Short mmCIF file of C-alpha atoms in Angstrom, two decimals:
data_model
loop_
_atom_site.label_atom_id
_atom_site.label_comp_id
_atom_site.label_asym_id
_atom_site.label_seq_id
_atom_site.Cartn_x
_atom_site.Cartn_y
_atom_site.Cartn_z
CA MET A 1 0.00 0.00 0.00
CA ARG A 2 1.28 3.42 -0.90
CA ARG A 3 1.80 6.10 1.73
CA SER A 4 -0.92 8.29 0.24
CA GLU A 5 -3.47 5.50 0.56
CA ARG A 6 -2.31 4.61 4.04
CA LEU A 7 -2.78 8.25 5.08
CA VAL A 8 -6.40 8.13 3.92
CA LEU A 9 -7.17 4.98 5.91
CA LEU A 10 -5.20 6.10 8.97
CA SER A 11 -7.08 9.42 9.06
CA LYS A 12 -10.42 7.64 8.79
CA TYR A 13 -9.46 5.21 11.55
CA LEU A 14 -8.40 7.99 13.90
CA TYR A 15 -11.54 9.97 13.17
CA GLU A 16 -13.66 6.88 13.88
CA HIS A 17 -11.93 6.44 17.26
CA PRO A 18 -11.80 9.87 18.89
CA ASN A 19 -10.05 10.24 22.25
CA GLU A 20 -8.65 6.71 22.16
CA VAL A 21 -4.94 5.97 22.31
CA ILE A 22 -4.17 3.62 19.45
CA SER A 23 -0.85 1.81 19.58
CA LEU A 24 1.69 1.91 16.77
CA ASN A 25 1.57 -1.89 16.80
CA HIS A 26 -2.09 -1.80 15.90
CA PHE A 27 -1.34 0.24 12.80
CA THR A 28 1.76 -1.71 11.75
CA GLU A 29 -0.29 -4.91 11.81
CA LYS A 30 -3.30 -3.35 10.15
CA PHE A 31 -1.31 -1.86 7.28
CA GLY A 32 1.68 -4.20 7.10
CA ALA A 33 4.05 -1.24 7.39
CA ALA A 34 7.13 -0.54 9.49
CA LYS A 35 6.86 1.45 12.73
CA SER A 36 9.01 4.18 11.25
CA SER A 37 6.67 4.59 8.29
CA ILE A 38 3.59 4.74 10.51
CA SER A 39 5.33 7.30 12.74
CA GLU A 40 6.01 9.48 9.74
CA ASP A 41 2.39 9.08 8.60
CA LEU A 42 1.16 10.14 12.01
CA ASN A 43 3.36 13.22 11.94
CA ILE A 44 1.90 14.24 8.60
CA ILE A 45 -1.62 13.81 10.01
CA LYS A 46 -0.68 15.76 13.14
CA ASN A 47 0.62 18.66 11.05
CA ALA A 48 -2.38 18.72 8.75
CA PHE A 49 -4.71 19.05 11.74
CA LEU A 50 -2.43 21.55 13.45
CA GLN A 51 -2.43 23.84 10.41
CA THR A 52 -6.21 24.03 10.21
CA GLY A 53 -7.23 23.57 13.85
CA GLN A 54 -9.54 20.77 12.66
CA GLY A 55 -8.88 18.18 15.29
CA GLU A 56 -5.71 17.44 17.21
CA VAL A 57 -3.48 14.40 17.07
CA THR A 58 -1.17 13.64 19.97
CA THR A 59 1.60 11.17 19.33
CA ILE A 60 3.24 9.17 22.07
CA SER A 61 6.74 8.05 21.16
CA GLY A 62 8.73 5.08 22.41
CA ALA A 63 8.06 1.35 22.68
CA GLY A 64 4.49 1.72 23.93
CA GLY A 65 3.91 4.59 21.54
CA GLY A 66 0.76 5.44 19.68
CA ALA A 67 -1.52 8.22 18.63
CA CYS A 68 -4.70 9.83 19.88
CA PHE A 69 -7.13 11.97 17.90
CA ARG A 70 -9.22 14.63 19.61
CA VAL A 71 -12.13 16.48 18.12
CA LYS A 72 -11.38 20.19 17.90
CA ARG A 73 -12.54 23.18 15.92
CA PRO A 74 -11.34 26.79 15.81
CA LYS A 75 -13.36 29.12 18.03
CA GLU A 76 -14.43 31.32 15.10
CA GLU A 77 -15.85 28.33 13.30
CA ILE A 78 -17.85 27.33 16.39
CA LEU A 79 -19.16 30.89 16.82
CA ASP A 80 -20.12 31.00 13.19
CA PHE A 81 -22.00 27.69 13.50
CA LEU A 82 -23.85 28.83 16.63
CA GLU A 83 -24.82 32.13 15.03
CA LYS A 84 -26.29 30.32 12.04
CA LEU A 85 -28.16 28.06 14.44
CA CYS A 86 -29.67 31.08 16.25
CA LYS A 87 -30.84 32.44 12.92
CA ILE A 88 -32.58 29.14 12.11
CA LEU A 89 -34.13 28.91 15.58
CA SER A 90 -35.45 32.46 15.53
CA ASP A 91 -37.71 31.79 12.54
CA GLU A 92 -41.17 32.86 13.72
CA LYS A 93 -42.70 29.66 12.26
CA ARG A 94 -41.04 27.91 15.19
CA ILE A 95 -43.32 29.55 17.75
CA ILE A 96 -45.64 26.97 19.30
CA PRO A 97 -48.87 28.15 21.00
CA GLY A 98 -48.14 28.56 24.70
CA GLY A 99 -44.84 30.36 24.17
CA TYR A 100 -42.65 27.40 23.23
CA ILE A 101 -40.09 27.05 20.47
CA TYR A 102 -39.98 24.08 18.12
CA MET A 103 -36.42 22.71 18.16
CA THR A 104 -37.05 18.98 17.74
CA ASP A 105 -35.89 18.86 14.11
CA ILE A 106 -32.57 20.47 15.04
CA ILE A 107 -32.05 18.37 18.15
CA PHE A 108 -32.74 15.08 16.35
CA SER A 109 -30.75 16.03 13.26
CA PRO A 110 -27.59 13.94 13.06
CA SER A 111 -25.51 16.76 11.59
CA TYR A 112 -26.50 19.37 14.20
CA SER A 113 -26.31 16.94 17.10
CA SER A 114 -22.84 15.74 16.10
CA TRP A 115 -21.59 19.33 15.77
CA LEU A 116 -23.06 20.22 19.17
CA GLY A 117 -21.71 17.07 20.79
CA GLU A 118 -18.26 17.84 19.46
CA ILE A 119 -18.43 21.36 20.87
CA PHE A 120 -19.37 20.02 24.33
CA ALA A 121 -16.59 17.42 24.09
CA GLN A 122 -14.06 20.11 23.21
CA MET A 123 -15.24 22.23 26.15
CA PHE A 124 -15.04 19.48 28.79
CA ILE A 125 -12.42 16.99 27.57
CA ASP A 126 -9.75 18.41 29.86
CA LYS A 127 -11.92 17.68 32.89
CA ASP A 128 -11.58 14.03 31.99
CA PRO A 129 -15.22 12.86 32.19
CA THR A 130 -15.69 9.08 32.31
CA CYS A 131 -19.31 9.18 31.20
CA VAL A 132 -22.11 11.43 29.93
CA LEU A 133 -25.53 11.53 31.60
CA THR A 134 -28.78 12.84 30.17
CA VAL A 135 -32.47 12.23 30.81
CA GLU A 136 -34.85 10.98 28.15
CA THR A 137 -35.82 12.03 25.48
CA LYS A 138 -34.66 15.15 23.69
CA GLY A 139 -31.27 15.30 25.40
CA ILE A 140 -30.23 11.94 23.99
CA PRO A 141 -28.89 12.85 20.52
CA ILE A 142 -26.57 15.65 21.67
CA ALA A 143 -25.50 13.61 24.71
CA LEU A 144 -24.76 10.58 22.52
CA MET A 145 -22.63 12.64 20.15
CA THR A 146 -20.82 14.22 23.09
CA ALA A 147 -20.10 10.75 24.47
CA ARG A 148 -18.92 9.63 21.03
CA ALA A 149 -16.41 12.47 20.76
CA LEU A 150 -15.21 11.84 24.32
CA ASN A 151 -15.10 8.05 23.83
CA VAL A 152 -17.06 7.42 27.03
CA PRO A 153 -20.36 5.60 27.69
CA LEU A 154 -23.68 7.41 27.60
CA VAL A 155 -26.05 6.86 30.51
CA VAL A 156 -29.71 7.81 30.13
CA ALA A 157 -31.99 8.39 33.11
CA ARG A 158 -35.60 7.37 32.47
CA ARG A 159 -38.77 9.11 33.62
CA ASP A 160 -39.83 5.86 35.31
CA SER A 161 -38.05 2.63 36.12
CA ARG A 162 -38.30 -0.28 33.70
CA VAL A 163 -38.65 -3.95 34.52
CA THR A 164 -36.20 -4.76 31.74
CA GLU A 165 -33.33 -2.98 33.42
CA GLY A 166 -33.17 -4.59 36.85
CA PRO A 167 -32.85 -2.83 40.21
CA SER A 168 -32.73 0.92 39.90
CA VAL A 169 -32.29 4.07 41.91
CA ASN A 170 -35.29 6.40 41.75
CA ILE A 171 -35.54 10.01 42.83
CA SER A 172 -38.19 12.70 42.73
CA PHE A 173 -37.37 16.22 41.71
CA VAL A 174 -39.28 19.46 41.40
CA SER A 175 -39.35 21.14 38.02
CA GLY A 176 -37.80 24.56 38.47
CA SER A 177 -40.28 26.29 36.17
CA SER A 178 -43.62 24.52 36.67
CA LYS A 179 -43.01 23.45 40.29
CA THR A 180 -44.48 20.02 39.51
CA ILE A 181 -42.94 16.81 40.83
CA HIS A 182 -41.30 14.35 38.45
CA ASN A 183 -39.46 11.07 38.77
CA MET A 184 -36.14 10.01 37.39
CA SER A 185 -34.65 6.54 37.45
CA LEU A 186 -31.31 4.93 36.64
CA PRO A 187 -30.51 1.21 36.69
CA LYS A 188 -28.04 0.36 39.44
CA ARG A 189 -25.68 -1.25 36.99
CA ALA A 190 -25.69 1.73 34.62
CA LEU A 191 -22.95 3.69 36.40
CA PRO A 192 -19.55 2.36 37.47
CA GLU A 193 -18.09 3.51 40.78
CA ASN A 194 -16.22 6.80 41.02
CA ALA A 195 -17.68 7.99 37.75
CA ARG A 196 -16.80 11.52 36.64
CA VAL A 197 -19.96 12.65 34.90
CA LEU A 198 -20.72 15.34 32.33
CA ILE A 199 -24.44 16.17 32.41
CA VAL A 200 -25.85 17.10 28.99
CA ASP A 201 -29.34 18.28 28.09
CA ASP A 202 -31.07 20.20 25.34
CA PHE A 203 -32.90 22.84 27.36
CA MET A 204 -32.82 24.48 30.79
CA LYS A 205 -35.45 26.78 32.24
CA GLY A 206 -35.52 26.57 36.05
CA GLY A 207 -32.71 24.04 36.30
CA GLY A 208 -34.82 21.46 38.18
CA THR A 209 -34.04 18.63 35.80
CA ALA A 210 -30.31 19.28 35.95
CA LEU A 211 -30.52 19.44 39.75
CA GLY A 212 -32.44 16.15 39.69
CA MET A 213 -29.69 14.52 37.63
CA SER A 214 -27.09 15.87 40.00
CA ASP A 215 -29.05 14.50 43.01
CA LEU A 216 -29.37 11.15 41.27
CA LEU A 217 -25.60 11.05 40.76
CA GLU A 218 -25.05 11.68 44.45
CA GLU A 219 -26.86 8.40 45.14
CA PHE A 220 -24.27 6.73 42.91
CA LYS A 221 -21.39 8.55 44.64
CA ALA A 222 -20.45 9.97 41.27
CA GLU A 223 -18.87 13.35 40.68
CA VAL A 224 -20.41 15.97 38.38
CA ILE A 225 -17.59 17.53 36.35
CA GLY A 226 -19.88 19.83 34.38
CA THR A 227 -23.41 20.56 33.19
CA ALA A 228 -23.88 21.57 29.57
CA VAL A 229 -27.11 22.51 27.82
CA LEU A 230 -27.80 23.71 24.30
CA VAL A 231 -30.33 26.41 25.29
CA ALA A 232 -30.94 28.10 28.63
CA THR A 233 -33.69 30.66 29.09
CA GLY A 234 -32.65 34.16 30.11
CA SER A 235 -35.42 34.17 32.71
CA PRO A 236 -35.35 33.10 35.49
CA GLN A 237 -31.76 34.23 35.68
CA GLU A 238 -31.23 32.27 38.89
CA LYS A 239 -31.34 28.56 38.11
CA LEU A 240 -31.65 25.81 40.70
CA ILE A 241 -28.08 24.80 39.91
CA LYS A 242 -25.22 27.24 40.10
CA GLU A 243 -22.69 25.91 37.65
CA TYR A 244 -23.75 25.18 34.11
CA THR A 245 -22.86 26.17 30.58
CA SER A 246 -25.35 26.94 27.82
CA LEU A 247 -24.37 27.56 24.22
CA LEU A 248 -27.45 29.64 23.46
CA ILE A 249 -29.64 31.96 25.54
CA LEU A 250 -33.35 32.22 24.82
CA ASN A 251 -34.30 35.70 26.01
CA GLU A 252 -37.89 35.96 24.87
CA ILE A 253 -40.62 34.51 22.74
CA ASP A 254 -43.21 37.09 21.70
CA ALA A 255 -45.93 35.08 20.00
CA GLN A 256 -47.95 38.15 19.07
CA LYS A 257 -45.14 39.99 17.34
CA GLY A 258 -43.72 36.74 16.00
CA ILE A 259 -40.32 37.32 17.59
CA ILE A 260 -37.97 34.73 19.04
CA ASP A 261 -35.00 36.40 20.71
CA ILE A 262 -32.28 33.76 20.94
CA VAL A 263 -28.56 34.58 21.00
CA VAL A 264 -25.19 32.91 21.28
CA ASN A 265 -23.81 32.79 24.81
CA THR A 266 -20.39 33.96 23.70
CA GLY A 267 -19.01 33.66 27.23
CA SER A 268 -19.56 29.90 27.20
CA ILE A 269 -16.93 29.27 24.55
CA ASP A 270 -14.44 31.80 25.85
CA ASN A 271 -11.99 29.25 27.15
CA ILE A 272 -12.14 26.91 24.17
CA MET B 1 -0.45 22.64 1.61
CA ARG B 2 1.19 19.42 0.55
CA ARG B 3 -0.81 16.64 -1.11
CA SER B 4 -0.26 14.33 1.86
CA GLU B 5 -1.79 16.85 4.25
CA ARG B 6 -4.63 17.62 1.89
CA LEU B 7 -5.41 13.90 1.70
CA VAL B 8 -5.74 13.76 5.48
CA LEU B 9 -8.16 16.69 5.63
CA LEU B 10 -10.12 15.59 2.56
CA SER B 11 -10.61 12.11 4.05
CA LYS B 12 -11.79 13.58 7.31
CA TYR B 13 -14.19 15.92 5.54
CA LEU B 14 -15.70 13.11 3.47
CA TYR B 15 -16.02 10.89 6.53
CA GLU B 16 -17.77 13.72 8.39
CA HIS B 17 -20.26 14.11 5.54
CA PRO B 18 -21.41 10.62 4.58
CA ASN B 19 -23.80 10.18 1.64
CA GLU B 20 -23.52 13.84 0.61
CA VAL B 21 -22.33 14.92 -2.82
CA ILE B 22 -19.61 17.51 -2.29
CA SER B 23 -18.64 19.60 -5.28
CA LEU B 24 -15.08 19.89 -6.55
CA ASN B 25 -15.50 23.65 -6.21
CA HIS B 26 -16.05 23.28 -2.49
CA PHE B 27 -12.72 21.51 -2.12
CA THR B 28 -10.77 23.79 -4.45
CA GLU B 29 -11.90 26.79 -2.38
CA LYS B 30 -11.36 25.04 0.94
CA PHE B 31 -7.84 23.92 0.12
CA GLY B 32 -6.75 26.54 -2.42
CA ALA B 33 -5.85 23.81 -4.90
CA ALA B 34 -6.56 23.28 -8.61
CA LYS B 35 -9.44 21.08 -9.70
CA SER B 36 -7.02 18.65 -11.31
CA SER B 37 -5.15 18.20 -8.02
CA ILE B 38 -8.34 17.64 -6.05
CA SER B 39 -9.50 15.11 -8.68
CA GLU B 40 -6.27 13.19 -8.27
CA ASP B 41 -6.63 13.32 -4.48
CA LEU B 42 -10.14 11.94 -4.72
CA ASN B 43 -8.93 9.10 -6.92
CA ILE B 44 -6.33 8.15 -4.34
CA ILE B 45 -9.00 8.17 -1.62
CA LYS B 46 -11.34 6.13 -3.81
CA ASN B 47 -8.65 3.50 -4.40
CA ALA B 48 -7.65 3.31 -0.75
CA PHE B 49 -11.27 2.59 0.23
CA LEU B 50 -11.74 0.19 -2.69
CA GLN B 51 -8.73 -1.89 -1.66
CA THR B 52 -9.97 -2.42 1.87
CA GLY B 53 -13.75 -2.27 1.46
CA GLN B 54 -13.76 0.40 4.20
CA GLY B 55 -16.20 2.87 2.75
CA GLU B 56 -16.85 3.78 -0.85
CA VAL B 57 -16.14 7.00 -2.67
CA THR B 58 -18.02 7.78 -5.86
CA THR B 59 -16.61 10.54 -8.02
CA ILE B 60 -18.72 12.52 -10.44
CA SER B 61 -16.64 14.01 -13.25
CA GLY B 62 -17.32 17.07 -15.39
CA ALA B 63 -18.16 20.70 -14.63
CA GLY B 64 -20.64 19.90 -11.86
CA GLY B 65 -18.39 17.16 -10.60
CA GLY B 66 -17.79 16.13 -7.03
CA ALA B 67 -17.42 13.22 -4.69
CA CYS B 68 -19.63 11.26 -2.34
CA PHE B 69 -18.51 9.02 0.52
CA ARG B 70 -20.64 6.10 1.63
CA VAL B 71 -20.20 4.06 4.77
CA LYS B 72 -19.36 0.46 3.91
CA ARG B 73 -17.68 -2.50 5.53
CA PRO B 74 -16.78 -5.97 4.25
CA LYS B 75 -19.39 -8.61 5.09
CA GLU B 76 -16.90 -10.73 7.07
CA GLU B 77 -16.04 -7.76 9.28
CA ILE B 78 -19.74 -7.15 10.00
CA LEU B 79 -20.30 -10.83 10.80
CA ASP B 80 -17.30 -10.80 13.09
CA PHE B 81 -18.60 -7.70 14.91
CA LEU B 82 -22.08 -9.20 15.34
CA GLU B 83 -20.68 -12.48 16.64
CA LYS B 84 -18.64 -10.64 19.25
CA LEU B 85 -21.76 -8.71 20.20
CA CYS B 86 -23.71 -11.97 20.69
CA LYS B 87 -20.98 -13.20 22.97
CA ILE B 88 -21.17 -10.07 25.09
CA LEU B 89 -24.98 -10.17 25.22
CA SER B 90 -25.10 -13.85 26.21
CA ASP B 91 -23.25 -13.20 29.47
CA GLU B 92 -25.53 -14.65 32.16
CA LYS B 93 -25.08 -11.54 34.31
CA ARG B 94 -27.32 -9.83 31.77
CA ILE B 95 -30.37 -11.84 32.78
CA ILE B 96 -32.93 -9.60 34.49
CA PRO B 97 -35.59 -11.18 36.75
CA GLY B 98 -38.69 -11.73 34.61
CA GLY B 99 -36.80 -13.19 31.68
CA TYR B 100 -35.38 -10.00 30.20
CA ILE B 101 -31.92 -9.23 28.92
CA TYR B 102 -29.98 -6.10 29.92
CA MET B 103 -28.83 -4.41 26.70
CA THR B 104 -29.02 -0.75 27.69
CA ASP B 105 -25.26 -0.28 28.02
CA ILE B 106 -24.71 -1.63 24.50
CA ILE B 107 -27.58 0.31 22.95
CA PHE B 108 -26.48 3.63 24.50
CA SER B 109 -22.81 3.06 23.80
CA PRO B 110 -21.61 5.47 21.09
CA SER B 111 -19.22 2.94 19.57
CA TYR B 112 -21.75 0.10 19.31
CA SER B 113 -24.58 2.35 18.17
CA SER B 114 -22.45 3.93 15.44
CA TRP B 115 -21.33 0.51 14.19
CA LEU B 116 -24.94 -0.73 14.18
CA GLY B 117 -26.22 2.41 12.52
CA GLU B 118 -23.62 2.07 9.80
CA ILE B 119 -24.64 -1.54 9.18
CA PHE B 120 -28.30 -0.51 8.79
CA ALA B 121 -27.28 2.34 6.50
CA GLN B 122 -25.25 -0.03 4.33
CA MET B 123 -28.22 -2.44 4.14
CA PHE B 124 -30.82 0.14 3.14
CA ILE B 125 -28.97 2.95 1.36
CA ASP B 126 -29.92 1.64 -2.08
CA LYS B 127 -33.61 1.95 -1.21
CA ASP B 128 -33.02 5.68 -0.94
CA PRO B 129 -34.66 6.49 2.41
CA THR B 130 -35.32 10.19 3.04
CA CYS B 131 -35.65 9.82 6.80
CA VAL B 132 -35.32 7.40 9.71
CA LEU B 133 -38.15 6.87 12.22
CA THR B 134 -37.94 5.35 15.68
CA VAL B 135 -39.97 5.57 18.87
CA GLU B 136 -38.53 6.74 22.18
CA THR B 137 -36.37 5.79 24.02
CA LYS B 138 -33.98 2.92 23.45
CA GLY B 139 -34.25 2.97 19.66
CA ILE B 140 -32.88 6.51 19.45
CA PRO B 141 -29.09 5.95 19.50
CA ILE B 142 -29.01 3.31 16.73
CA ALA B 143 -31.60 5.24 14.71
CA LEU B 144 -29.59 8.46 15.06
CA MET B 145 -26.40 6.77 13.90
CA THR B 146 -28.28 5.19 10.98
CA ALA B 147 -29.60 8.61 10.01
CA ARG B 148 -26.10 10.06 10.32
CA ALA B 149 -24.63 7.49 7.94
CA LEU B 150 -27.51 8.01 5.49
CA ASN B 151 -27.37 11.80 5.83
CA VAL B 152 -31.13 12.07 6.44
CA PRO B 153 -33.17 13.49 9.34
CA LEU B 154 -34.16 11.39 12.32
CA VAL B 155 -37.80 11.53 13.42
CA VAL B 156 -38.73 10.26 16.87
CA ALA B 157 -42.28 9.29 17.79
CA ARG B 158 -43.16 10.00 21.43
CA ARG B 159 -45.24 7.91 23.79
CA ASP B 160 -47.50 10.92 24.32
CA SER B 161 -47.88 14.25 22.57
CA ARG B 162 -46.06 17.28 23.92
CA VAL B 163 -47.28 20.81 24.17
CA THR B 164 -43.87 22.02 23.05
CA GLU B 165 -44.15 20.43 19.61
CA GLY B 166 -47.41 21.82 18.28
CA PRO B 167 -50.23 19.90 16.59
CA SER B 168 -49.53 16.21 16.33
CA VAL B 169 -50.93 12.98 14.95
CA ASN B 170 -51.69 10.39 17.62
CA ILE B 171 -52.44 6.71 17.21
CA SER B 172 -53.06 3.79 19.52
CA PHE B 173 -51.49 0.43 18.95
CA VAL B 174 -51.60 -2.96 20.60
CA SER B 175 -48.35 -4.40 21.87
CA GLY B 176 -47.87 -7.70 20.05
CA SER B 177 -46.50 -9.48 23.11
CA SER B 178 -48.39 -8.06 26.11
CA LYS B 179 -51.61 -7.18 24.22
CA THR B 180 -51.78 -3.87 26.09
CA ILE B 181 -52.73 -0.63 24.38
CA HIS B 182 -50.14 2.13 23.92
CA ASN B 183 -50.05 5.54 22.32
CA MET B 184 -47.63 7.01 19.85
CA SER B 185 -47.46 10.60 18.69
CA LEU B 186 -45.61 12.54 16.03
CA PRO B 187 -45.71 16.34 15.52
CA LYS B 188 -47.40 17.22 12.23
CA ARG B 189 -44.39 19.22 11.12
CA ALA B 190 -41.93 16.40 11.82
CA LEU B 191 -42.35 14.60 8.51
CA PRO B 192 -42.17 16.18 5.06
CA GLU B 193 -44.54 14.98 2.34
CA ASN B 194 -43.74 11.87 0.32
CA ALA B 195 -41.16 10.75 2.85
CA ARG B 196 -39.48 7.40 2.24
CA VAL B 197 -38.96 6.07 5.74
CA LEU B 198 -36.64 3.51 7.26
CA ILE B 199 -38.04 2.30 10.60
CA VAL B 200 -35.32 1.47 13.16
CA ASP B 201 -35.71 0.03 16.65
CA ASP B 202 -33.66 -1.88 19.18
CA PHE B 203 -35.94 -4.81 19.92
CA MET B 204 -38.91 -6.64 18.42
CA LYS B 205 -41.02 -9.27 20.13
CA GLY B 206 -44.55 -9.31 18.76
CA GLY B 207 -43.99 -6.54 16.23
CA GLY B 208 -46.77 -4.30 17.60
CA THR B 209 -44.55 -1.25 17.99
CA ALA B 210 -43.23 -1.56 14.45
CA LEU B 211 -46.78 -1.99 13.17
CA GLY B 212 -47.75 1.11 15.17
CA MET B 213 -44.99 3.12 13.54
CA SER B 214 -46.06 1.88 10.14
CA ASP B 215 -49.71 2.86 10.87
CA LEU B 216 -48.55 6.26 12.05
CA LEU B 217 -46.64 6.75 8.79
CA GLU B 218 -49.78 5.95 6.83
CA GLU B 219 -51.41 9.00 8.43
CA PHE B 220 -48.54 11.06 7.02
CA LYS B 221 -48.86 9.42 3.58
CA ALA B 222 -45.27 8.31 3.92
CA GLU B 223 -43.81 5.12 2.47
CA VAL B 224 -42.02 2.53 4.61
CA ILE B 225 -38.95 1.36 2.69
CA GLY B 226 -37.77 -1.02 5.40
CA THR B 227 -37.93 -1.99 9.07
CA ALA B 228 -34.69 -2.82 10.84
CA VAL B 229 -34.20 -3.95 14.43
CA LEU B 230 -31.12 -4.99 16.33
CA VAL B 231 -32.72 -7.97 18.11
CA ALA B 232 -35.86 -9.92 17.29
CA THR B 233 -37.08 -12.75 19.49
CA GLY B 234 -37.28 -16.20 17.92
CA SER B 235 -40.72 -16.64 19.46
CA PRO B 236 -43.37 -15.75 18.39
CA GLN B 237 -42.07 -16.55 14.93
CA GLU B 238 -45.02 -14.75 13.35
CA LYS B 239 -44.70 -11.03 13.97
CA LEU B 240 -47.46 -8.48 13.44
CA ILE B 241 -45.49 -7.09 10.53
CA LYS B 242 -44.36 -9.25 7.67
CA GLU B 243 -41.28 -7.53 6.36
CA TYR B 244 -38.48 -6.69 8.74
CA THR B 245 -34.81 -7.36 9.22
CA SER B 246 -33.12 -8.19 12.51
CA LEU B 247 -29.38 -8.48 12.96
CA LEU B 248 -29.64 -10.80 15.96
CA ILE B 249 -32.17 -13.43 17.03
CA LEU B 250 -32.89 -13.99 20.73
CA ASN B 251 -34.01 -17.62 20.93
CA GLU B 252 -34.29 -18.15 24.66
CA ILE B 253 -33.48 -16.82 28.09
CA ASP B 254 -33.28 -19.55 30.70
CA ALA B 255 -32.91 -17.71 34.00
CA GLN B 256 -32.53 -20.90 36.03
CA LYS B 257 -29.70 -22.34 33.98
CA GLY B 258 -28.24 -18.88 33.36
CA ILE B 259 -28.36 -19.25 29.60
CA ILE B 260 -29.07 -16.55 27.03
CA ASP B 261 -29.31 -18.03 23.55
CA ILE B 262 -28.76 -15.17 21.12
CA VAL B 263 -27.34 -15.64 17.62
CA VAL B 264 -26.47 -13.66 14.52
CA ASN B 265 -29.23 -13.65 11.90
CA THR B 266 -26.78 -14.43 9.09
CA GLY B 267 -29.55 -14.21 6.50
CA SER B 268 -30.07 -10.53 7.27
CA ILE B 269 -26.70 -9.48 5.89
CA ASP B 270 -26.71 -11.86 2.92
CA ASN B 271 -27.21 -9.17 0.34
CA ILE B 272 -24.76 -6.67 1.77
#
């Protein structure tokens, strides 16, 4: 196999296995090439990503050497993406009677959810999460794509416990906005001990759901390393949880004037 | 930028945009290279994939030319993956009281769900689906990854209709195994007209849920081009829907002996 072809397959393999250290041996066997050739290939890949800021390859040299690909995008590109997203979401056709905004198509879209998941991964990868937690249903796509980019398992809390999942831990929590009581359940075997958890969800109003997830994690003696949501409402400004990050802020929906005021939370990606 | 580096970034870009025709112009602008160079690059990528069966690149020549990457894996590799999966799933620790099998960790795992989604995409891409439909909750990860590989939207039916999604179509369906009545709901705006839909789910016993999804699609005047599930039970052999594909067959769970008999449905990937 020629170097050029090997580079194509190596790049694809790394991209398919984000945040995973892959040994040189794995590649030498896979491609029937010498370690020195693979090392040179990896350096070319590293430089290509470095030049464009599109991903980051770390190489580990020596006998146990290997390479690790991390999802990464330049800050301007992320800002640009989020601004386009705000424009799409502020279309007045998205206003639902009752003062809601229709976002389901965006949230369930594989291309948007993978972009958003990669942004969350980039924001929290240095905190070394060992799993991502969300609650059904609309948080799942973004949380799954975040977990994919971080190469960690996704854990999904259910609204009620299921017979098909064995013993579970159940908690009640109060919705921060409607003040109604809800349940949340997680199978006992779903979370390993000492988990470092990134909480991901699509939307936050009062923060009750995020607080519920955080309470649930306490029962598992897990540590919350961050809480990330796609959209948080501007009001109430005080949420039930103190520390969270939202990519977008929904300031207002004026159904009569047909205005959705949603903006990028530029502060959230400051330290990217 | 050197050819070798361009190859790395081109491969990544194609892999990030499966089943999407990308024009030569897009690449010439992105990389500041001549059309002839990009064409040569694409031929190298095409050959690399062709040699290994790891994906497929189609190039379209001429003025409106471009390239399209499709997810693809050799049949033996898919069989191998599914056999390993059966081994993992037949671990007796997975038996849940009541005769169920714990699969949640596999289903929510980003690496398994992306593999499985890519297999479904490979199986159904020639039927030209324009969207993927599943029902919450456990079908979502595999369905999302299928939609990603097919580059089509994912549509998720809910167990009940939500105020935040506007007017919806609701149907009742009878579970094929428990004979109980359930509801399923889809926002009216979720499906475009004349949709060609691939139904994806994690598990099928009686086939009632799949039949429910198919009935729901009838209300939207959409066409079902296929129904794909990860696991179907061996019994009952007659499902409520006639045409479906399952990758694995769950023959028996014997809780007393600690045996889970789950096998690859080799027939399902015959025409891959």
